[in-house]
XYZ file of N, CA and C in Angstrom:
465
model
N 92.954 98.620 104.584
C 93.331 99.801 105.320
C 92.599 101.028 104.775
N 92.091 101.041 103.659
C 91.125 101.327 102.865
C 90.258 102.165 103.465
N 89.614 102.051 103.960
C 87.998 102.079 104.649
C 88.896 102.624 106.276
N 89.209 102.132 107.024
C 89.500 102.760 108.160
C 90.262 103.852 108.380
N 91.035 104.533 107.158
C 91.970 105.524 106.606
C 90.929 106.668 106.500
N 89.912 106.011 105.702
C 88.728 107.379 104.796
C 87.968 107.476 105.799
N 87.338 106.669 106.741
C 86.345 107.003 107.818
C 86.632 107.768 108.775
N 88.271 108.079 109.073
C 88.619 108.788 110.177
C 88.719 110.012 109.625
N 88.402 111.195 110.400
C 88.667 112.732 109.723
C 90.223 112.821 109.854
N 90.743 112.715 111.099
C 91.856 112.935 111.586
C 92.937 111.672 111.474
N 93.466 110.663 110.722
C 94.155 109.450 110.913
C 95.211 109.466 111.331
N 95.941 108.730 111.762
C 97.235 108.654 112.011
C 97.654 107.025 111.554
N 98.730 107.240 111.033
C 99.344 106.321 110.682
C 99.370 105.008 111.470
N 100.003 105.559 112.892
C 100.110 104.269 113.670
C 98.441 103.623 114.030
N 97.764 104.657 114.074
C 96.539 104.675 114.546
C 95.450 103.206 113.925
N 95.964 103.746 112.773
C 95.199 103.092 111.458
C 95.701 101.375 111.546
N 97.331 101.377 111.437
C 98.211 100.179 111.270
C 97.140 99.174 112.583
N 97.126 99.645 113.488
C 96.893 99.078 114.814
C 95.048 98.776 114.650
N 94.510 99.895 114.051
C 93.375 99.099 113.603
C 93.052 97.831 112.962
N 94.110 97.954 112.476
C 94.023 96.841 110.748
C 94.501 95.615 111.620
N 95.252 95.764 112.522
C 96.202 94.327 113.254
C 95.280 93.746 114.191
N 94.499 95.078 114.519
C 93.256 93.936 115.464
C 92.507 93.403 114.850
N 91.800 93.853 113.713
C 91.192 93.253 113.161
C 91.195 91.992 112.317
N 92.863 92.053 111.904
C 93.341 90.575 111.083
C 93.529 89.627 112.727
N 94.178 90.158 113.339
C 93.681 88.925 114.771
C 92.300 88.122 115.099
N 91.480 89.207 114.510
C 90.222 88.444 115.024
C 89.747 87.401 113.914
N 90.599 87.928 112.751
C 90.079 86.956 111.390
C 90.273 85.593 111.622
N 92.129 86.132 112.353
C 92.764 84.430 112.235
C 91.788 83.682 113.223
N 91.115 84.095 114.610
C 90.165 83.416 114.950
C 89.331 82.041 114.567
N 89.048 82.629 113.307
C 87.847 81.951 112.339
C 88.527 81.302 111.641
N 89.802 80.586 111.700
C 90.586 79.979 110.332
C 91.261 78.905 111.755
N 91.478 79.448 112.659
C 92.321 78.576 113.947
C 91.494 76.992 113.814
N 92.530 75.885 114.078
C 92.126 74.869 113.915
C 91.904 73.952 114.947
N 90.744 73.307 114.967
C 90.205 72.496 116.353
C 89.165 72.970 116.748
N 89.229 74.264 116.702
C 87.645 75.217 117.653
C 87.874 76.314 117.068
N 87.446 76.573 116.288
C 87.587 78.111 115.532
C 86.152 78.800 116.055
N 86.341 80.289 116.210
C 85.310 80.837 116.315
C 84.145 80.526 115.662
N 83.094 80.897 116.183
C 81.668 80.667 115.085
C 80.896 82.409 114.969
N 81.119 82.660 113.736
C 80.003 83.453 113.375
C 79.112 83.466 112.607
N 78.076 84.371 113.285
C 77.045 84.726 112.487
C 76.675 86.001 112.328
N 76.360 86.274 110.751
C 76.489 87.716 111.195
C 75.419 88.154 109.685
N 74.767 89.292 110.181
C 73.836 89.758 109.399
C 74.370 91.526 109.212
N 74.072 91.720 107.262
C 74.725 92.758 107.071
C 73.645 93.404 106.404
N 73.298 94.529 106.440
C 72.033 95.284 105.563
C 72.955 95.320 104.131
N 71.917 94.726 103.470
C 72.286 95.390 101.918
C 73.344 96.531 101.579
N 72.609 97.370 102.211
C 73.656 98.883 101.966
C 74.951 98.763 102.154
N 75.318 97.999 103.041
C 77.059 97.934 103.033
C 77.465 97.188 102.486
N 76.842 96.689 101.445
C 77.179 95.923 100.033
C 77.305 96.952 98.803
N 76.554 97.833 99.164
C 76.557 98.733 98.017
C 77.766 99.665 98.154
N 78.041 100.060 99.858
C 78.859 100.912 99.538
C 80.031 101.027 99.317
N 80.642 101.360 97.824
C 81.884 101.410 97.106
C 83.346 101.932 97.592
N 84.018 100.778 98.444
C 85.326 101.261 99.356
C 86.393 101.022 98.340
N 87.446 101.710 98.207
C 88.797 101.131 97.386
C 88.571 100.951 96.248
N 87.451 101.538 95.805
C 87.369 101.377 93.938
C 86.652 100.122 93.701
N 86.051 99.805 92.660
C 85.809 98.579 91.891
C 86.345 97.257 92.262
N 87.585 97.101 92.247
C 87.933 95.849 91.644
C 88.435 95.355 93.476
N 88.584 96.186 94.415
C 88.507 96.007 95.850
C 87.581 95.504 96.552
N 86.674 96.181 95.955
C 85.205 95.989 96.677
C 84.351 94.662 95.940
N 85.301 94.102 94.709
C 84.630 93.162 93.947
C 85.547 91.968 95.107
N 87.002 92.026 95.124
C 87.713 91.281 96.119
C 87.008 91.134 97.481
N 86.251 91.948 97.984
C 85.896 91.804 99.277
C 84.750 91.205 99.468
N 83.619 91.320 98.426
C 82.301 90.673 97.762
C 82.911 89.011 97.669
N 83.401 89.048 97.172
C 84.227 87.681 96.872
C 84.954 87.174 98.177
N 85.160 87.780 98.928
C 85.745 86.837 99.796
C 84.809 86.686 101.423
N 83.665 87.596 100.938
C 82.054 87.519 102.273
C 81.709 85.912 101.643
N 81.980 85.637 100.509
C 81.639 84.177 99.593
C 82.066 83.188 100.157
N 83.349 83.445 99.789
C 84.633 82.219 100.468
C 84.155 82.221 102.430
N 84.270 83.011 102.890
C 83.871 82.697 104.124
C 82.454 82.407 104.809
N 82.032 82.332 103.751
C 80.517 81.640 104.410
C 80.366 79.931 103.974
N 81.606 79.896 103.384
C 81.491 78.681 103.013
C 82.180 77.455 104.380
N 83.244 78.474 104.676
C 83.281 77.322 105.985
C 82.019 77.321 106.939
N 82.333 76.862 107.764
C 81.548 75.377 108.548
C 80.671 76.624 109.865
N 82.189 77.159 110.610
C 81.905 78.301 111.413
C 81.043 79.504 111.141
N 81.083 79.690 109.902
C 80.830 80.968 109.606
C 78.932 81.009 109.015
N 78.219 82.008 109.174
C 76.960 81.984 108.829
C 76.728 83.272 108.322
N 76.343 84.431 107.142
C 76.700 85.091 106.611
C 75.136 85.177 105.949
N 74.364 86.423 106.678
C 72.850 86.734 105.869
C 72.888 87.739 105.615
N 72.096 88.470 104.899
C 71.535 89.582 103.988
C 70.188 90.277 104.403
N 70.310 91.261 105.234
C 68.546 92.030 104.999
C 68.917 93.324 104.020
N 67.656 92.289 102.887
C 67.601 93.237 101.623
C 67.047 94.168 101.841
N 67.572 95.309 100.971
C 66.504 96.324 100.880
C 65.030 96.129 100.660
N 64.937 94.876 100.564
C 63.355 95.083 100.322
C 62.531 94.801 101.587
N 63.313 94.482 102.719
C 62.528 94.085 103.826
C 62.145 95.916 104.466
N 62.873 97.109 103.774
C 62.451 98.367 104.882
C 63.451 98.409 105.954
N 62.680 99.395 106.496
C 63.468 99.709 107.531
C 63.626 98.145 108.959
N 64.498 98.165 109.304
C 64.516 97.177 110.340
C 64.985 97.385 111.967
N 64.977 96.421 112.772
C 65.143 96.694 114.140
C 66.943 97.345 114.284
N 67.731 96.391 112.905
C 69.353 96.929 113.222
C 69.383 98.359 112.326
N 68.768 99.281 111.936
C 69.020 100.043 110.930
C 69.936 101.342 111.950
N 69.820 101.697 113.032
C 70.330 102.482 113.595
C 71.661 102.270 113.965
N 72.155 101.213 114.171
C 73.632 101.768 113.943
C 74.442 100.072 113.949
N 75.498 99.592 113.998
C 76.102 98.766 113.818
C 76.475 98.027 115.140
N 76.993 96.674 116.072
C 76.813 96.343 116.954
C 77.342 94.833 116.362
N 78.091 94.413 117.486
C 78.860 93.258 117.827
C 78.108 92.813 119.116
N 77.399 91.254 118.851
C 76.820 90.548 120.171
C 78.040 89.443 120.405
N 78.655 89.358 121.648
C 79.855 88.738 121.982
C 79.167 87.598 122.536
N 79.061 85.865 122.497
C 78.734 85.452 123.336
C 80.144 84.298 123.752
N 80.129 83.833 124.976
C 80.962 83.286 125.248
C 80.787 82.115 126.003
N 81.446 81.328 126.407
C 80.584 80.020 126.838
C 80.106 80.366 128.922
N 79.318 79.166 128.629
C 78.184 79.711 130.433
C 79.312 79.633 131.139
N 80.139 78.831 131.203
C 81.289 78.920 132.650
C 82.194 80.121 132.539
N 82.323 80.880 131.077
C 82.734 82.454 131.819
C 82.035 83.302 131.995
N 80.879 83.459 131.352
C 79.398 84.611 132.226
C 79.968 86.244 132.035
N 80.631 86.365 130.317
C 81.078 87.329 129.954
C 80.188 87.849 128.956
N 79.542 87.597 128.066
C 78.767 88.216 127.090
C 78.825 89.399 126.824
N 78.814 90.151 125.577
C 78.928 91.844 126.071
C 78.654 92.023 124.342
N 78.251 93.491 124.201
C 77.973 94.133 122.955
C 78.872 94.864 122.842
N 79.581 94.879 121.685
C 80.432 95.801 121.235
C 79.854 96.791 120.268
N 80.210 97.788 120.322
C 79.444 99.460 119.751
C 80.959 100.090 119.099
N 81.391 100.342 117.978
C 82.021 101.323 117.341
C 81.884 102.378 117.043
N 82.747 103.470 117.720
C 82.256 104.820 117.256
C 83.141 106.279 117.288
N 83.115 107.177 116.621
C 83.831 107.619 116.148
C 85.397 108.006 117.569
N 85.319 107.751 118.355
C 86.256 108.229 119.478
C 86.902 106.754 119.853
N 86.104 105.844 119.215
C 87.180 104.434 119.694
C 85.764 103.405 120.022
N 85.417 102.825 121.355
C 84.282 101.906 121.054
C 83.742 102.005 122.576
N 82.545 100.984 122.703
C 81.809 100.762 123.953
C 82.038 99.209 124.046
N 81.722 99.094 125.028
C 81.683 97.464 126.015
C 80.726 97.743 126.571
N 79.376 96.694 126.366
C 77.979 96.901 127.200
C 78.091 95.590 127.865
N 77.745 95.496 128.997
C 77.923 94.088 129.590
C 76.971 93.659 130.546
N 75.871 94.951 130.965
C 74.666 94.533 131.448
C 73.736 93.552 130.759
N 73.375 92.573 131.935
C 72.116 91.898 131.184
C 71.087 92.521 130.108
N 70.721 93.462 130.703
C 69.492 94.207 129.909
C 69.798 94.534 128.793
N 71.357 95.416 128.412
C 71.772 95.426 127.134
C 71.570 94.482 126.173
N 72.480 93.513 127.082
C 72.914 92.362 125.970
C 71.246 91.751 125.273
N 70.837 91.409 126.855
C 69.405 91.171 125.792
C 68.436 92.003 124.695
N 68.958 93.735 125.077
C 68.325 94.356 123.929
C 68.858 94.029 122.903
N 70.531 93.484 122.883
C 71.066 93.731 121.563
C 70.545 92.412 120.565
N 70.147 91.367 121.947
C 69.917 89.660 121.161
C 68.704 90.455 120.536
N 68.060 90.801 120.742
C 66.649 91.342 120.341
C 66.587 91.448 119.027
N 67.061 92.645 119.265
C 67.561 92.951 118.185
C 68.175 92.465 116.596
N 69.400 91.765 116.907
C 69.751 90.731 115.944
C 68.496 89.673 115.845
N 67.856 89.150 116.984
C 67.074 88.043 116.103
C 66.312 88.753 115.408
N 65.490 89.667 115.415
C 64.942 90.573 114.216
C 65.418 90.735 113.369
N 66.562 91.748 113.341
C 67.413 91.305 111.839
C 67.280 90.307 111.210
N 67.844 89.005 111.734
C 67.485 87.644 111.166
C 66.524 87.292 110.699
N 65.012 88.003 111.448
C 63.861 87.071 111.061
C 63.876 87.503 109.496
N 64.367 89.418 108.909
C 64.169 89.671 108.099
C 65.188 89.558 106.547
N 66.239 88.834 107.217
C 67.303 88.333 106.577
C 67.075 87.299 105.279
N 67.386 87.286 104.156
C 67.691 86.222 103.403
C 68.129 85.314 104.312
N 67.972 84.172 103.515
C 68.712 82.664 104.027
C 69.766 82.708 103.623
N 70.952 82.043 104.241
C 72.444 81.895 103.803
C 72.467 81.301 102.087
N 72.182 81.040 101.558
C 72.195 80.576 99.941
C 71.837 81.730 99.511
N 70.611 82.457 99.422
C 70.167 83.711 98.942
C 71.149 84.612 99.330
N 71.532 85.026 100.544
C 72.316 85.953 100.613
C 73.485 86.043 99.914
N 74.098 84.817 99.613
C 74.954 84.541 98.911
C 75.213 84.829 97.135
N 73.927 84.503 96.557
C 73.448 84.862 95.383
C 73.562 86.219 95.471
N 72.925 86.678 96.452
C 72.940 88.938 96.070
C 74.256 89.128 96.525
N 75.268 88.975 97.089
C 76.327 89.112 96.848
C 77.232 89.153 95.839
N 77.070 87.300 95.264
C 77.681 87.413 94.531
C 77.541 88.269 92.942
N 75.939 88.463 93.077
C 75.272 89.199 91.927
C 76.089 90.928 91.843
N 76.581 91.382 92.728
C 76.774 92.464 93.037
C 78.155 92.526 92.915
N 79.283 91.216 93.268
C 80.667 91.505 92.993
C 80.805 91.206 91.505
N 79.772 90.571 90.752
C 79.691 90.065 88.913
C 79.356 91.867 88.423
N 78.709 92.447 89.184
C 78.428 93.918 88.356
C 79.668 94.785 88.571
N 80.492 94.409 89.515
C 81.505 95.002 89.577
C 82.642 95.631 88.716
């Protein structure tokens, strides 16, 4: 609750609670048994670095990007700082895909007034674009894993 408390200028209590509840909904997703969600997801370095809830929080949360790349669903890369600037550096973005018989796909955008839903073709394909770039410049899931965990040990 951490991080969504300090990012808002203005918070509200209920505001915040209701953040935090969507977001543990989408977790249980990825833990549901039979067909659990699948992600993949690529994070720039920098939001590894940056220090939410003190030390020993941000060492818990380092630690648990670990634990969840270890299941089956989950795929979890790294563009290091050393790759430069990249195609995702401008702002943050959720690619939704969903299976062909619902023909829903959509990008999700967070931002400071609440969020976007992009659902045009053209989007969505800028946003695939996009991410596969990220990717090309991504550590591999083992490496990424190592600078992680290298980073919750300095903790």
């Amino acid at each position: 609750m951490t991080f969504i408390g300090e990012a808002c200028p203005t918070p509200s209590r209920t505001g915040v609670e209701h953040q935090v509840e969507l977001r543990q909904q989408r977790q249980e997703r990825l833990n549901r048994a039979g067909n659990p969600t699948r992600l993949r997801c690529v994070l720039d370095e920098a939001a590894l670095h940056r220090l939410v809830g003190g030390p020993e929080v941000m060492r818990e949360q380092l630690e648990h990007l670990i634990e969840l790349s270890e299941k089956p669903n989950i795929n979890i890369r790294v563009v290091p700082f050393a790759a430069g600037a990249h195609a995702g550096s401008k702002s943050a973005f959720s690619l939704l895909r969903f299976p062909e018989n619902l023909n829903t796909d959509a990008v999700y955008l967070e931002n400071e007034r609440g969020a976007v839903w992009l659902e045009r073709p053209a989007d969505i394909e800028h946003y695939t674009t996009v991410f596969d770039l990220m990717s090309s410049r991504a550590l591999d899931a083992s490496a990424s894993m190592e600078l992680v965990a290298s980073l919750a040990s300095s903790l």
